Coordinates of C-alpha atoms in Angstrom, one line a residue:
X1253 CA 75.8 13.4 -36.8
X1254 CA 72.3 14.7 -36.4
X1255 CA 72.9 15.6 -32.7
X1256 CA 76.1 17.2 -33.8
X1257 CA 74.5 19.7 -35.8
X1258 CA 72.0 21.0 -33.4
X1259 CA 74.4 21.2 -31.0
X1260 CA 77.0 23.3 -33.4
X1261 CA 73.7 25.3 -34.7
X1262 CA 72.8 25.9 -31.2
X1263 CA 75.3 27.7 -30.9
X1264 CA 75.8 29.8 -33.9
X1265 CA 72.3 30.9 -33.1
X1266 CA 72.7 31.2 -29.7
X1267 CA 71.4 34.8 -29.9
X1268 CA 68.4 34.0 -31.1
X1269 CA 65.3 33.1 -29.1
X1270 CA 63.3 31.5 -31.4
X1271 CA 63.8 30.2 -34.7
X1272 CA 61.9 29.8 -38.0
X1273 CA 60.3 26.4 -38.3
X1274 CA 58.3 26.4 -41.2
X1275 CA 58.3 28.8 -44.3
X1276 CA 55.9 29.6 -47.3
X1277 CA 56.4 29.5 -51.4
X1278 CA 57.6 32.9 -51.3
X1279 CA 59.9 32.5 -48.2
X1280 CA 57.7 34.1 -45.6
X1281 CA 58.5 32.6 -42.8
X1282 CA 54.8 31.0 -41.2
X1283 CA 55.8 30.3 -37.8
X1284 CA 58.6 30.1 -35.1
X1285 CA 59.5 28.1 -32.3
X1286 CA 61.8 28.0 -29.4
X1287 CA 65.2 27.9 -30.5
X1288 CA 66.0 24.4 -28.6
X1289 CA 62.8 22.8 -29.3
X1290 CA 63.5 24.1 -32.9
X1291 CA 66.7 22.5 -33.3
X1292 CA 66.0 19.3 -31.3
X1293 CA 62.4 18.4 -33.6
X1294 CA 64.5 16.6 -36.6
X1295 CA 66.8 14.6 -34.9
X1296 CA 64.2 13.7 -32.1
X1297 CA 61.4 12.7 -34.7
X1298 CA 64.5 10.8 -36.8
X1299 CA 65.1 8.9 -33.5
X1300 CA 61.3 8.2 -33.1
X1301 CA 61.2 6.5 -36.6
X1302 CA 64.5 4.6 -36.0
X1303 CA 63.2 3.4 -32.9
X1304 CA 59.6 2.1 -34.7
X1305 CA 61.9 1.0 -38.1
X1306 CA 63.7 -1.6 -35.8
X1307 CA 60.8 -2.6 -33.6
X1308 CA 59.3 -3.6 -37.0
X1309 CA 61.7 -4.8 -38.1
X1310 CA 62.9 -7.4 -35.3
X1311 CA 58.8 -8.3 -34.7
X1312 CA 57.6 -8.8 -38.2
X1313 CA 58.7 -10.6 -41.2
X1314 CA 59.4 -8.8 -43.9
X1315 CA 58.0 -10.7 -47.2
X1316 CA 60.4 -13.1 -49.1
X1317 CA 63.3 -11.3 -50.7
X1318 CA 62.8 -8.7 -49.1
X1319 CA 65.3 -9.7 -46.1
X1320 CA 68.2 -7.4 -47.7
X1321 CA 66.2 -4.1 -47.9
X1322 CA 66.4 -3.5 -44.0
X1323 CA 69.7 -2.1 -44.0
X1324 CA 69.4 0.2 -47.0
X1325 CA 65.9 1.5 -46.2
X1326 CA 67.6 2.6 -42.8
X1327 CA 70.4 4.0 -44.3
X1328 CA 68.0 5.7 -47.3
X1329 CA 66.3 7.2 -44.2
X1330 CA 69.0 8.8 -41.9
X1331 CA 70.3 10.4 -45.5
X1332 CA 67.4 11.6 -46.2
X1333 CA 66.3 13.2 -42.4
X1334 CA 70.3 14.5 -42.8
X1335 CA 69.4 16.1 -45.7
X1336 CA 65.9 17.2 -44.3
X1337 CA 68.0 19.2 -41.1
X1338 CA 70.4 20.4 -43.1
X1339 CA 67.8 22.3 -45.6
X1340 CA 66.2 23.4 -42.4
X1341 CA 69.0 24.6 -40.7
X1342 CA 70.4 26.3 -44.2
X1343 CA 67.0 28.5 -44.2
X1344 CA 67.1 29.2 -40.8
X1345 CA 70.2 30.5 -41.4
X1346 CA 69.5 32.5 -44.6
X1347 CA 66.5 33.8 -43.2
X1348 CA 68.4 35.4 -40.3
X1349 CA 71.3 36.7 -42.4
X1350 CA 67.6 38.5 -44.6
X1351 CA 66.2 39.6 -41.7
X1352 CA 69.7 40.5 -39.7
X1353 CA 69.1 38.5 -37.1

């Protein structure tokens, strides 16, 4: 789903060179990066932490009664870096409709 959504927002924006990547209180925008690099960083870190999440997970123990928690803890995550790339990709979006980009 993840890789879906930077593809489709790759190519709504595919006018833009660069996109905003972090933004202050006030909705300044602080700084910009390349717009595939932008739109790749979520889902690649998300990958990265899946990847460590079940390496742990199939090398250590987890403590007793614990055992059930593995599956929710990974679904709690990829909700939550959904949610995380969908904010991201919702003010990237409004801040180009602001600036008319």
């Amino acid at each position: 789903m993840m890789i879906w959504l930077a593809l489709h927002a790759n190519a709504r924006f595919s006018g833009e060179r660069r996109l905003p990547m972090q933004w202050w209180l006030n909705g300044e925008v602080t700084w910009y990066a390349p717009r595939r690099i932008a739109l790749a960083f979520i889902p690649t870190l998300a990958i990265i932490v899946f990847a460590l999440y079940v390496a742990l997970s199939l090398t250590t123990k987890p403590r007793a009664g614990d055992e059930q928690l593995v599956i929710p803890a990974m679904l709690f995550m990829g909700f939550l870096f959904l949610g995380i790339q969908w904010l991201h990709l919702y003010l990237v979006r409004k801040t180009l409709d602001r600036s008319g980009g």
